[in-house]
mmCIF file of C-alpha atoms in Angstrom:
data_model
loop_
_atom_site.group_PDB
_atom_site.id
_atom_site.type_symbol
_atom_site.label_atom_id
_atom_site.label_comp_id
_atom_site.label_asym_id
_atom_site.label_seq_id
_atom_site.Cartn_x
_atom_site.Cartn_y
_atom_site.Cartn_z
ATOM 1 C CA MET A 189 31.271 -0.933 -10.732
ATOM 2 C CA SER A 190 29.352 2.250 -11.494
ATOM 3 C CA ALA A 191 26.041 2.984 -9.812
ATOM 4 C CA ILE A 192 24.206 2.712 -13.118
ATOM 5 C CA ASN A 193 25.431 -0.888 -13.567
ATOM 6 C CA ALA A 194 24.912 -1.926 -9.937
ATOM 7 C CA ASP A 195 22.265 -4.462 -9.025
ATOM 8 C CA PRO A 196 18.766 -2.991 -8.616
ATOM 9 C CA LYS A 197 18.061 -1.878 -5.068
ATOM 10 C CA LEU A 198 15.567 -4.002 -3.153
ATOM 11 C CA ILE A 199 12.561 -2.009 -1.973
ATOM 12 C CA LEU A 200 11.000 -3.351 1.215
ATOM 13 C CA PHE A 201 7.298 -2.976 2.001
ATOM 14 C CA SER A 202 5.877 -2.356 5.451
ATOM 15 C CA ASP A 203 2.090 -2.526 5.610
ATOM 16 C CA THR A 204 0.194 -0.503 8.208
ATOM 17 C CA THR A 205 -3.393 -1.292 7.178
ATOM 18 C CA LEU A 206 -4.155 -2.881 10.556
ATOM 19 C CA ARG A 207 -2.945 0.190 12.448
ATOM 20 C CA ASP A 208 -3.068 3.364 10.359
ATOM 21 C CA GLY A 209 -5.674 1.948 7.986
ATOM 22 C CA GLU A 210 -8.041 1.220 10.843
ATOM 23 C CA GLN A 211 -7.830 4.874 11.857
ATOM 24 C CA ALA A 212 -9.886 5.766 8.773
ATOM 25 C CA PRO A 213 -13.263 7.168 9.877
ATOM 26 C CA GLY A 214 -15.903 4.434 9.902
ATOM 27 C CA VAL A 215 -13.447 1.541 9.646
ATOM 28 C CA HIS A 216 -13.220 -1.192 12.272
ATOM 29 C CA PHE A 217 -11.694 -4.634 11.924
ATOM 30 C CA THR A 218 -12.700 -7.485 14.183
ATOM 31 C CA ALA A 219 -9.906 -9.555 15.723
ATOM 32 C CA ASP A 220 -10.666 -12.449 13.364
ATOM 33 C CA SER A 221 -10.590 -10.095 10.378
ATOM 34 C CA LYS A 222 -7.210 -8.730 11.438
ATOM 35 C CA VAL A 223 -5.745 -12.233 11.636
ATOM 36 C CA GLU A 224 -7.192 -13.088 8.212
ATOM 37 C CA ILE A 225 -5.837 -9.880 6.665
ATOM 38 C CA ALA A 226 -2.434 -10.379 8.308
ATOM 39 C CA LYS A 227 -2.189 -13.852 6.740
ATOM 40 C CA GLY A 228 -3.133 -12.366 3.383
ATOM 41 C CA LEU A 229 -0.449 -9.705 3.729
ATOM 42 C CA ALA A 230 2.150 -12.325 4.672
ATOM 43 C CA GLU A 231 1.209 -14.328 1.571
ATOM 44 C CA LEU A 232 1.388 -11.146 -0.506
ATOM 45 C CA GLY A 233 5.044 -10.988 0.480
ATOM 46 C CA VAL A 234 5.200 -7.789 2.515
ATOM 47 C CA ASP A 235 8.333 -7.565 4.643
ATOM 48 C CA ILE A 236 6.749 -6.037 7.751
ATOM 49 C CA ILE A 237 3.201 -5.891 9.106
ATOM 50 C CA GLU A 238 2.450 -3.158 11.617
ATOM 51 C CA VAL A 239 -0.293 -4.945 13.535
ATOM 52 C CA GLY A 240 -1.442 -2.246 15.938
ATOM 53 C CA PHE A 241 -0.875 0.113 18.846
ATOM 54 C CA PRO A 242 -0.932 -2.251 21.861
ATOM 55 C CA VAL A 243 -1.199 0.391 24.587
ATOM 56 C CA SER A 244 -4.386 1.848 23.102
ATOM 57 C CA SER A 245 -6.609 -0.887 24.577
ATOM 58 C CA GLU A 246 -6.615 -4.406 25.977
ATOM 59 C CA GLN A 247 -8.369 -5.595 22.825
ATOM 60 C CA ASN A 248 -5.655 -4.121 20.632
ATOM 61 C CA PHE A 249 -2.958 -5.718 22.795
ATOM 62 C CA ASP A 250 -4.657 -9.132 22.615
ATOM 63 C CA THR A 251 -5.085 -8.936 18.850
ATOM 64 C CA CYS A 252 -1.432 -7.924 18.332
ATOM 65 C CA ARG A 253 -0.330 -10.871 20.454
ATOM 66 C CA ARG A 254 -2.638 -13.236 18.573
ATOM 67 C CA ILE A 255 -1.271 -12.124 15.191
ATOM 68 C CA ALA A 256 2.300 -12.506 16.456
ATOM 69 C CA ARG A 257 1.535 -16.083 17.469
ATOM 70 C CA GLU A 258 -0.680 -17.145 14.554
ATOM 71 C CA VAL A 259 0.854 -15.263 11.625
ATOM 72 C CA GLY A 260 4.447 -14.795 12.761
ATOM 73 C CA HIS A 261 5.371 -18.291 11.541
ATOM 74 C CA HIS A 262 3.206 -18.232 8.377
ATOM 75 C CA MET A 263 5.328 -19.173 5.355
ATOM 76 C CA THR A 264 2.719 -19.842 2.636
ATOM 77 C CA HIS A 265 3.785 -18.181 -0.650
ATOM 78 C CA ARG A 266 6.950 -16.821 1.023
ATOM 79 C CA GLU A 267 9.320 -19.538 -0.167
ATOM 80 C CA HIS A 268 11.114 -17.106 -2.482
ATOM 81 C CA ILE A 269 11.721 -14.774 0.464
ATOM 82 C CA GLY A 270 13.004 -17.497 2.768
ATOM 83 C CA GLN A 271 11.723 -16.081 6.046
ATOM 84 C CA PRO A 272 8.424 -15.201 7.728
ATOM 85 C CA VAL A 273 7.060 -11.688 7.866
ATOM 86 C CA MET A 274 8.323 -9.356 10.583
ATOM 87 C CA ILE A 275 5.583 -8.452 13.067
ATOM 88 C CA CYS A 276 5.726 -4.827 14.190
ATOM 89 C CA ALA A 277 3.759 -2.697 16.655
ATOM 90 C CA LEU A 278 3.773 1.032 17.281
ATOM 91 C CA CYS A 279 4.527 2.809 20.544
ATOM 92 C CA ARG A 280 5.529 6.161 21.950
ATOM 93 C CA THR A 281 9.001 6.715 23.403
ATOM 94 C CA MET A 282 7.692 6.131 26.953
ATOM 95 C CA GLU A 283 9.075 3.198 28.936
ATOM 96 C CA SER A 284 5.617 1.802 29.739
ATOM 97 C CA ASP A 285 4.650 1.884 26.046
ATOM 98 C CA ILE A 286 7.818 0.130 24.951
ATOM 99 C CA LEU A 287 7.549 -2.653 27.527
ATOM 100 C CA ARG A 288 3.871 -3.243 26.747
ATOM 101 C CA THR A 289 4.553 -3.367 23.021
ATOM 102 C CA TYR A 290 7.325 -5.888 23.535
ATOM 103 C CA GLU A 291 4.979 -8.137 25.502
ATOM 104 C CA ALA A 292 2.413 -7.987 22.687
ATOM 105 C CA ILE A 293 4.683 -9.125 19.842
ATOM 106 C CA LYS A 294 7.582 -11.014 21.450
ATOM 107 C CA ASP A 295 6.166 -14.428 20.466
ATOM 108 C CA ALA A 296 6.736 -13.771 16.761
ATOM 109 C CA PRO A 297 9.992 -15.269 15.441
ATOM 110 C CA ARG A 298 10.783 -11.896 13.881
ATOM 111 C CA PHE A 299 9.439 -8.738 15.509
ATOM 112 C CA GLN A 300 10.134 -5.035 15.458
ATOM 113 C CA ILE A 301 9.378 -2.367 18.062
ATOM 114 C CA ARG A 302 8.490 0.865 16.261
ATOM 115 C CA LEU A 303 8.817 4.110 18.253
ATOM 116 C CA PHE A 304 7.609 7.516 17.165
ATOM 117 C CA ILE A 305 7.585 11.096 18.384
ATOM 118 C CA ALA A 306 6.551 14.351 16.743
ATOM 119 C CA THR A 307 9.429 16.546 15.604
ATOM 120 C CA SER A 308 7.901 19.640 13.969
ATOM 121 C CA ASN A 309 7.765 22.943 15.811
ATOM 122 C CA ILE A 310 3.986 23.025 15.683
ATOM 123 C CA HIS A 311 3.730 19.592 17.335
ATOM 124 C CA LEU A 312 6.471 20.200 19.868
ATOM 125 C CA GLU A 313 4.980 23.518 20.934
ATOM 126 C CA HIS A 314 1.243 22.908 20.769
ATOM 127 C CA LYS A 315 0.774 19.139 21.219
ATOM 128 C CA LEU A 316 3.671 17.805 23.281
ATOM 129 C CA ARG A 317 4.664 21.164 24.798
ATOM 130 C CA ILE A 318 8.289 20.154 25.078
ATOM 131 C CA SER A 319 11.586 21.587 23.856
ATOM 132 C CA ARG A 320 13.770 20.142 21.135
ATOM 133 C CA THR A 321 16.236 19.118 23.831
ATOM 134 C CA GLU A 322 13.534 17.110 25.603
ATOM 135 C CA CYS A 323 12.498 15.542 22.307
ATOM 136 C CA LEU A 324 16.065 14.347 21.722
ATOM 137 C CA ARG A 325 16.273 12.973 25.266
ATOM 138 C CA ARG A 326 13.081 10.963 24.811
ATOM 139 C CA VAL A 327 14.299 9.531 21.518
ATOM 140 C CA ARG A 328 17.668 8.555 22.971
ATOM 141 C CA GLU A 329 16.253 6.853 26.047
ATOM 142 C CA GLY A 330 13.395 5.189 24.174
ATOM 143 C CA ILE A 331 15.544 3.659 21.449
ATOM 144 C CA ARG A 332 18.145 2.579 24.006
ATOM 145 C CA LEU A 333 15.520 0.680 26.019
ATOM 146 C CA ALA A 334 13.896 -0.866 22.939
ATOM 147 C CA ARG A 335 17.253 -2.183 21.744
ATOM 148 C CA THR A 336 17.600 -4.194 24.962
ATOM 149 C CA LEU A 337 14.403 -5.996 23.970
ATOM 150 C CA SER A 338 14.824 -6.483 20.225
ATOM 151 C CA PRO A 339 17.554 -6.174 17.586
ATOM 152 C CA ASN A 340 14.901 -4.682 15.282
ATOM 153 C CA VAL A 341 13.947 -1.173 16.357
ATOM 154 C CA ALA A 342 12.382 1.453 14.130
ATOM 155 C CA PHE A 343 12.040 5.173 14.744
ATOM 156 C CA GLY A 344 9.531 7.399 12.988
ATOM 157 C CA ALA A 345 9.524 11.189 12.963
ATOM 158 C CA GLU A 346 5.883 12.214 13.100
ATOM 159 C CA ASP A 347 5.207 15.312 10.989
ATOM 160 C CA GLY A 348 8.694 15.020 9.556
ATOM 161 C CA GLY A 349 7.456 16.744 6.412
ATOM 162 C CA ARG A 350 7.068 20.003 8.347
ATOM 163 C CA THR A 351 10.165 19.613 10.511
ATOM 164 C CA ASP A 352 13.238 21.799 10.189
ATOM 165 C CA PRO A 353 15.623 19.626 8.125
ATOM 166 C CA ASP A 354 18.630 20.274 10.348
ATOM 167 C CA PHE A 355 16.730 19.293 13.482
ATOM 168 C CA LEU A 356 15.328 16.255 11.674
ATOM 169 C CA THR A 357 18.827 14.996 10.871
ATOM 170 C CA GLU A 358 19.806 15.598 14.496
ATOM 171 C CA VAL A 359 16.864 13.528 15.757
ATOM 172 C CA PHE A 360 17.546 10.695 13.333
ATOM 173 C CA GLY A 361 21.236 10.856 14.208
ATOM 174 C CA VAL A 362 20.418 10.233 17.878
ATOM 175 C CA ALA A 363 18.061 7.355 16.995
ATOM 176 C CA ILE A 364 20.686 5.722 14.772
ATOM 177 C CA GLU A 365 23.392 6.191 17.377
ATOM 178 C CA GLU A 366 21.232 4.298 19.872
ATOM 179 C CA GLY A 367 20.615 1.476 17.415
ATOM 180 C CA ALA A 368 17.549 2.261 15.251
ATOM 181 C CA THR A 369 17.674 -0.125 12.307
ATOM 182 C CA LEU A 370 14.862 1.619 10.415
ATOM 183 C CA SER A 371 14.335 5.389 10.159
ATOM 184 C CA LEU A 372 10.964 6.585 8.868
ATOM 185 C CA ILE A 373 10.341 10.053 7.461
ATOM 186 C CA GLY A 374 6.647 10.842 7.786
ATOM 187 C CA ASP A 375 4.573 13.302 5.774
ATOM 188 C CA THR A 376 1.914 12.974 8.457
ATOM 189 C CA VAL A 377 -0.495 15.620 7.176
ATOM 190 C CA GLY A 378 0.037 14.905 3.476
ATOM 191 C CA GLY A 379 1.123 18.459 2.769
ATOM 192 C CA CYS A 380 4.343 17.881 0.830
ATOM 193 C CA ILE A 381 4.719 17.958 -2.935
ATOM 194 C CA PRO A 382 7.071 15.465 -4.627
ATOM 195 C CA ALA A 383 9.963 17.854 -5.311
ATOM 196 C CA GLU A 384 9.851 19.098 -1.723
ATOM 197 C CA PHE A 385 9.658 15.602 -0.224
ATOM 198 C CA HIS A 386 12.462 14.355 -2.485
ATOM 199 C CA GLN A 387 14.660 17.177 -1.237
ATOM 200 C CA LEU A 388 13.868 16.401 2.408
ATOM 201 C CA VAL A 389 14.528 12.661 2.108
ATOM 202 C CA LYS A 390 17.735 13.262 0.177
ATOM 203 C CA TYR A 391 18.881 15.743 2.825
ATOM 204 C CA CYS A 392 18.273 13.241 5.626
ATOM 205 C CA VAL A 393 19.962 10.361 3.805
ATOM 206 C CA GLU A 394 23.017 12.449 2.965
ATOM 207 C CA ARG A 395 23.364 14.619 6.100
ATOM 208 C CA THR A 396 22.297 12.437 9.039
ATOM 209 C CA PRO A 397 25.209 11.154 11.155
ATOM 210 C CA GLY A 398 25.466 7.368 10.806
ATOM 211 C CA SER A 399 23.018 7.379 7.899
ATOM 212 C CA LYS A 400 24.414 4.199 6.334
ATOM 213 C CA LYS A 401 23.740 2.198 9.509
ATOM 214 C CA THR A 402 19.964 2.385 9.052
ATOM 215 C CA ILE A 403 17.308 1.581 6.466
ATOM 216 C CA TRP A 404 15.513 4.714 5.319
ATOM 217 C CA GLY A 405 11.759 4.520 4.877
ATOM 218 C CA VAL A 406 8.928 6.873 3.945
ATOM 219 C CA HIS A 407 5.390 7.110 5.293
ATOM 220 C CA THR A 408 3.115 9.456 3.338
ATOM 221 C CA HIS A 409 -0.487 10.624 3.484
ATOM 222 C CA ASN A 410 -2.804 11.616 0.678
ATOM 223 C CA ASP A 411 -4.401 14.912 1.706
ATOM 224 C CA LEU A 412 -3.300 16.576 -1.539
ATOM 225 C CA GLY A 413 -3.664 13.391 -3.572
ATOM 226 C CA LEU A 414 0.128 12.994 -3.687
ATOM 227 C CA GLY A 415 0.757 10.080 -1.320
ATOM 228 C CA VAL A 416 1.973 7.678 -4.007
ATOM 229 C CA ALA A 417 3.882 10.386 -5.886
ATOM 230 C CA ASN A 418 5.657 11.461 -2.696
ATOM 231 C CA THR A 419 6.538 7.869 -1.828
ATOM 232 C CA LEU A 420 8.071 7.367 -5.268
ATOM 233 C CA ALA A 421 9.954 10.651 -4.888
ATOM 234 C CA GLY A 422 11.295 9.357 -1.580
ATOM 235 C CA ILE A 423 12.536 6.190 -3.271
ATOM 236 C CA GLU A 424 14.304 8.244 -5.922
ATOM 237 C CA ALA A 425 15.918 10.244 -3.111
ATOM 238 C CA GLY A 426 17.349 7.145 -1.422
ATOM 239 C CA ALA A 427 14.618 5.514 0.684
ATOM 240 C CA THR A 428 14.444 1.729 0.390
ATOM 241 C CA LEU A 429 11.353 0.995 2.503
ATOM 242 C CA VAL A 430 7.738 1.932 1.785
ATOM 243 C CA ASP A 431 5.308 2.194 4.701
ATOM 244 C CA ALA A 432 1.826 2.195 3.209
ATOM 245 C CA THR A 433 -1.659 0.675 3.389
ATOM 246 C CA MET A 434 -3.785 -1.484 1.139
ATOM 247 C CA LEU A 435 -6.219 0.650 -0.876
ATOM 248 C CA GLY A 436 -4.591 3.761 0.614
ATOM 249 C CA MET A 437 -6.863 3.325 3.630
ATOM 250 C CA GLY A 438 -6.054 5.676 6.502
ATOM 251 C CA GLU A 439 -6.869 8.848 8.400
ATOM 252 C CA ARG A 440 -8.525 11.754 6.592
ATOM 253 C CA ALA A 441 -7.765 11.290 2.873
ATOM 254 C CA GLY A 442 -5.750 8.158 3.580
ATOM 255 C CA ASN A 443 -2.202 6.954 3.009
ATOM 256 C CA ALA A 444 -0.155 6.000 -0.018
ATOM 257 C CA ALA A 445 -1.737 2.886 -1.559
ATOM 258 C CA LEU A 446 0.747 0.031 -1.302
ATOM 259 C CA GLU A 447 -0.511 -1.723 -4.439
ATOM 260 C CA GLU A 448 -0.140 1.447 -6.518
ATOM 261 C CA VAL A 449 3.424 2.087 -5.358
ATOM 262 C CA ALA A 450 4.368 -1.531 -6.033
ATOM 263 C CA MET A 451 2.966 -1.594 -9.560
ATOM 264 C CA CYS A 452 4.676 1.714 -10.379
ATOM 265 C CA LEU A 453 7.946 0.078 -9.373
ATOM 266 C CA SER A 454 7.123 -3.101 -11.310
ATOM 267 C CA THR A 455 6.210 -1.314 -14.523
ATOM 268 C CA HIS A 456 9.026 1.248 -14.284
ATOM 269 C CA ALA A 457 11.745 -0.938 -12.780
ATOM 270 C CA ALA A 458 14.379 0.446 -15.143
ATOM 271 C CA HIS A 459 13.642 4.044 -14.158
ATOM 272 C CA TYR A 460 13.770 3.376 -10.417
ATOM 273 C CA HIS A 461 16.516 0.749 -10.785
ATOM 274 C CA ALA A 462 14.632 -1.162 -8.131
ATOM 275 C CA THR A 463 12.939 -4.472 -7.442
ATOM 276 C CA HIS A 464 10.726 -5.953 -4.730
ATOM 277 C CA GLN A 465 9.584 -9.342 -3.440
ATOM 278 C CA LEU A 466 5.802 -8.912 -3.523
ATOM 279 C CA ASN A 467 3.531 -11.543 -5.066
ATOM 280 C CA THR A 468 1.601 -8.993 -7.112
ATOM 281 C CA PRO A 469 -0.953 -11.546 -8.464
ATOM 282 C CA HIS A 470 -2.346 -11.597 -4.899
ATOM 283 C CA PHE A 471 -3.230 -7.887 -4.991
ATOM 284 C CA THR A 472 -6.836 -8.216 -6.129
ATOM 285 C CA ARG A 473 -7.644 -10.931 -3.592
ATOM 286 C CA VAL A 474 -6.043 -9.174 -0.627
ATOM 287 C CA CYS A 475 -7.357 -5.709 -1.511
ATOM 288 C CA ARG A 476 -10.909 -6.962 -1.881
ATOM 289 C CA MET A 477 -10.580 -8.871 1.386
ATOM 290 C CA VAL A 478 -9.527 -5.659 3.137
ATOM 291 C CA ALA A 479 -12.405 -3.734 1.561
ATOM 292 C CA ALA A 480 -14.941 -6.378 2.554
ATOM 293 C CA ARG A 481 -13.716 -6.717 6.141
ATOM 294 C CA SER A 482 -13.562 -2.948 6.643
ATOM 295 C CA GLY A 483 -16.954 -2.154 5.166
ATOM 296 C CA MET A 484 -15.224 0.284 2.838
ATOM 297 C CA ILE A 485 -16.823 0.729 -0.593
ATOM 298 C CA LEU A 486 -14.299 -0.036 -3.304
ATOM 299 C CA ALA A 487 -14.520 2.494 -6.138
ATOM 300 C CA ALA A 488 -14.942 0.913 -9.560
ATOM 301 C CA ASN A 489 -12.185 3.147 -10.950
ATOM 302 C CA LYS A 490 -9.714 2.433 -8.118
ATOM 303 C CA PRO A 491 -6.287 2.050 -9.792
ATOM 304 C CA ILE A 492 -4.824 -1.452 -10.030
ATOM 305 C CA ILE A 493 -7.744 -3.448 -8.582
ATOM 306 C CA GLY A 494 -10.959 -1.523 -9.331
ATOM 307 C CA GLN A 495 -13.723 -3.315 -11.243
ATOM 308 C CA ASN A 496 -13.355 -1.028 -14.272
ATOM 309 C CA VAL A 497 -9.563 -1.212 -14.650
ATOM 310 C CA PHE A 498 -9.782 -4.018 -17.223
ATOM 311 C CA ARG A 499 -13.178 -3.212 -18.735
ATOM 312 C CA HIS A 500 -13.834 -1.194 -21.887
ATOM 313 C CA THR A 501 -16.971 0.387 -23.359
ATOM 314 C CA SER A 502 -15.772 2.600 -26.214
ATOM 315 C CA GLY A 503 -16.185 0.977 -29.595
ATOM 316 C CA ILE A 504 -12.794 2.209 -30.788
ATOM 317 C CA HIS A 505 -11.125 0.898 -27.638
ATOM 318 C CA GLN A 506 -12.891 -2.449 -27.934
ATOM 319 C CA ASP A 507 -11.762 -2.811 -31.521
ATOM 320 C CA GLY A 508 -8.166 -2.149 -30.479
ATOM 321 C CA MET A 509 -8.426 -4.557 -27.566
ATOM 322 C CA LEU A 510 -9.615 -7.369 -29.802
ATOM 323 C CA LYS A 511 -6.583 -6.850 -32.008
ATOM 324 C CA ASN A 512 -4.041 -6.439 -29.213
ATOM 325 C CA ARG A 513 -4.813 -5.937 -25.513
ATOM 326 C CA SER A 514 -1.840 -3.633 -25.035
ATOM 327 C CA THR A 515 -3.438 -0.987 -27.259
ATOM 328 C CA TYR A 516 -5.596 0.166 -24.353
ATOM 329 C CA GLU A 517 -4.323 -1.719 -21.287
ATOM 330 C CA TYR A 518 -1.061 -0.708 -19.646
ATOM 331 C CA LEU A 519 -1.284 -3.395 -16.970
ATOM 332 C CA ASN A 520 -1.699 -7.115 -17.517
ATOM 333 C CA PRO A 521 -4.639 -8.353 -15.416
ATOM 334 C CA ASN A 522 -2.694 -11.536 -14.609
ATOM 335 C CA ASP A 523 0.001 -9.451 -12.913
ATOM 336 C CA VAL A 524 -2.438 -8.229 -10.267
ATOM 337 C CA GLY A 525 -4.670 -11.286 -10.059
ATOM 338 C CA ALA A 526 -7.618 -9.728 -11.869
ATOM 339 C CA THR A 527 -10.056 -11.587 -14.050
ATOM 340 C CA SER A 528 -10.463 -10.005 -17.453
ATOM 341 C CA ASP A 529 -13.917 -8.817 -18.442
ATOM 342 C CA ALA A 530 -12.540 -6.614 -21.158
ATOM 343 C CA LEU A 531 -15.523 -5.857 -23.359
ATOM 344 C CA ILE A 532 -18.624 -4.265 -21.893
ATOM 345 C CA LEU A 533 -21.400 -4.115 -24.461
ATOM 346 C CA SER A 534 -23.053 -0.728 -24.148
ATOM 347 C CA ALA A 535 -24.409 2.078 -26.305
ATOM 348 C CA GLN A 536 -20.806 3.012 -27.123
ATOM 349 C CA SER A 537 -19.842 -0.430 -28.432
ATOM 350 C CA GLY A 538 -19.238 -1.041 -32.112
ATOM 351 C CA ARG A 539 -19.753 -3.882 -34.557
ATOM 352 C CA THR A 540 -16.410 -5.551 -33.830
ATOM 353 C CA ALA A 541 -17.174 -5.948 -30.131
ATOM 354 C CA LEU A 542 -20.665 -7.296 -30.801
ATOM 355 C CA LEU A 543 -19.368 -9.835 -33.323
ATOM 356 C CA SER A 544 -16.681 -10.949 -30.881
ATOM 357 C CA ARG A 545 -19.143 -11.499 -28.023
ATOM 358 C CA LEU A 546 -21.570 -13.321 -30.313
ATOM 359 C CA GLY A 547 -18.722 -15.559 -31.440
ATOM 360 C CA LEU A 548 -17.938 -16.462 -27.827
ATOM 361 C CA LEU A 549 -21.578 -17.476 -27.466
ATOM 362 C CA GLY A 550 -21.316 -19.726 -30.519
ATOM 363 C CA TYR A 551 -22.995 -17.466 -33.085
ATOM 364 C CA THR A 552 -20.660 -17.434 -36.085
ATOM 365 C CA GLY A 553 -21.033 -16.947 -39.829
ATOM 366 C CA ILE A 554 -23.899 -14.463 -39.494
ATOM 367 C CA PRO A 555 -24.776 -13.033 -42.954
ATOM 368 C CA ASN A 556 -23.916 -9.343 -43.275
ATOM 369 C CA ASP A 557 -27.484 -8.158 -43.948
ATOM 370 C CA GLN A 558 -28.758 -10.101 -40.924
ATOM 371 C CA PHE A 559 -25.955 -8.733 -38.764
ATOM 372 C CA GLN A 560 -26.737 -5.140 -39.769
ATOM 373 C CA LEU A 561 -30.354 -5.599 -38.617
ATOM 374 C CA LEU A 562 -29.111 -7.244 -35.422
ATOM 375 C CA PHE A 563 -26.693 -4.403 -34.778
ATOM 376 C CA ALA A 564 -29.498 -1.847 -35.100
ATOM 377 C CA LYS A 565 -31.605 -3.816 -32.574
ATOM 378 C CA PHE A 566 -28.581 -4.032 -30.276
ATOM 379 C CA LYS A 567 -28.069 -0.264 -30.413
ATOM 380 C CA ASN A 568 -31.726 0.378 -29.610
ATOM 381 C CA LEU A 569 -31.550 -1.984 -26.639
ATOM 382 C CA ALA A 570 -28.294 -0.445 -25.422
ATOM 383 C CA GLN A 571 -29.990 2.942 -25.174
ATOM 384 C CA THR A 572 -32.308 1.549 -22.502
ATOM 385 C CA LYS A 573 -29.766 -0.058 -20.132
ATOM 386 C CA LEU A 574 -26.207 0.432 -18.875
ATOM 387 C CA GLU A 575 -24.906 -2.918 -20.114
ATOM 388 C CA VAL A 576 -26.141 -5.496 -22.603
ATOM 389 C CA ASP A 577 -25.412 -8.954 -21.198
ATOM 390 C CA ASP A 578 -25.205 -12.399 -22.757
ATOM 391 C CA ALA A 579 -28.849 -13.201 -21.987
ATOM 392 C CA ASP A 580 -29.859 -10.102 -23.941
ATOM 393 C CA LEU A 581 -27.809 -11.241 -26.939
ATOM 394 C CA VAL A 582 -29.341 -14.717 -26.934
ATOM 395 C CA LYS A 583 -32.804 -13.159 -26.942
ATOM 396 C CA LEU A 584 -31.864 -10.823 -29.798
ATOM 397 C CA MET A 585 -30.616 -13.781 -31.836
ATOM 398 C CA SER A 586 -33.823 -15.729 -31.234
ATOM 399 C CA ASP A 587 -36.167 -12.883 -32.177
#
C-alpha cells in the first residue's frame, strides 16, 4: 500500500499547561485549580498531561501526587480512547530528580517520567558548563535509571532548535538506545521559522539511530509568533506528538496553543493526512476554565475560543451569515463548544440584520415605510453605543 493511501497517522497531544503554562509571568494555579484543570484536560481527550516539576518544591510534589491519584483513573468522556490519560512529570537527568519524580506520579495507572537536558552550544557552555561528552553521559545514565522505574520514559532536548543537527541526532540516539519511548525536539526560545524547523525535525527523524523505536514530538514557543506554524511544520516532517499548552500560555510570549494546532489538523485533515482523539467541543469550556483559574485575560479575538470568533458586525457579513453561515465562518461553533452570537447590532449593521433580530423578538410584518423610519432611529442610536441590544430594540419599537 502506498503512503498516500495509508491510514491517517494518529497525532497524540501532550498538554503542559500545568507546568510550562504556569511559568508564564503572573500566572499561578492553586492545587485545587490544577486538579480541576487536569480533569478537564483528561475529558478533552489529551493523551498526556505534564503535571509539574516535582523537585521544584514540596507543594509542587504534593500537587503532582494528588493529580496522579485523583485524575489518573478519570475516564469521563474517554470511552472512545479506551484508557485513562498518562500522567507525566518533568525532571533533570540527575538521579535525585528522577527518583523524586517517580515518587510523585507512581500512583497513576499510566505515568511517564520526562527527562530533559540542554543540548545547544550556548547552553552547554554558558549554563551547564559541561562538554558534549558529559551531556551524552548524563542522558545515557538518566534514561537508563528512569527505565528501571517506568516503561514510559521521555527525553527532551532543551534548545534543540539551536543545536547542531548532528549532535542532536547523537543525543537522541543515546536516549533511544537506553529506552526513551518519546523524543521531544524543543524550540525553547521560539526562534525557528517553519522551513527551518521542518528541516531539523526531518533530519532527526531520518538520521537518528533507532529512530523508529521512539515517538517523535515537538515542543515550540511563540517568541516570533510562529509556535503553531512550527508545530505543524514538525508534523509534516514526521512528528506524531504535539507538546503544547491551552491558550498558548507559557514563558515569555508563550507556547504553541494546543487548541489552534488541533483545529488546524481537524480542518485540514486531508493535507496533513492525520487524525486525533480530542473532544474538540470541550475546547471552549476547558480554555475558559484555564483562563479563569490563571487570572489571565482572554483576548476577544483569540483564535478558536475568543468571544469575537463567532460574532459579526459588518452589514455585508451579517447579510451573508443570514443566508449561509459558511460565507463568513470557517469554523463551526459546535465543533469547539462555542455558543453562537453571530449578529452584533452596531453602527455597521444593515437592514437585513436588523430585520432578522426583530423577527427573533417577535416583530414581523413591519410595513416598509415604518421600517425605514425605524432603521434611521436604529442608526442614530448605534452611533452612541458600541452595541444595540434587545432591550434597545424593544424600546425603539414602542416609541
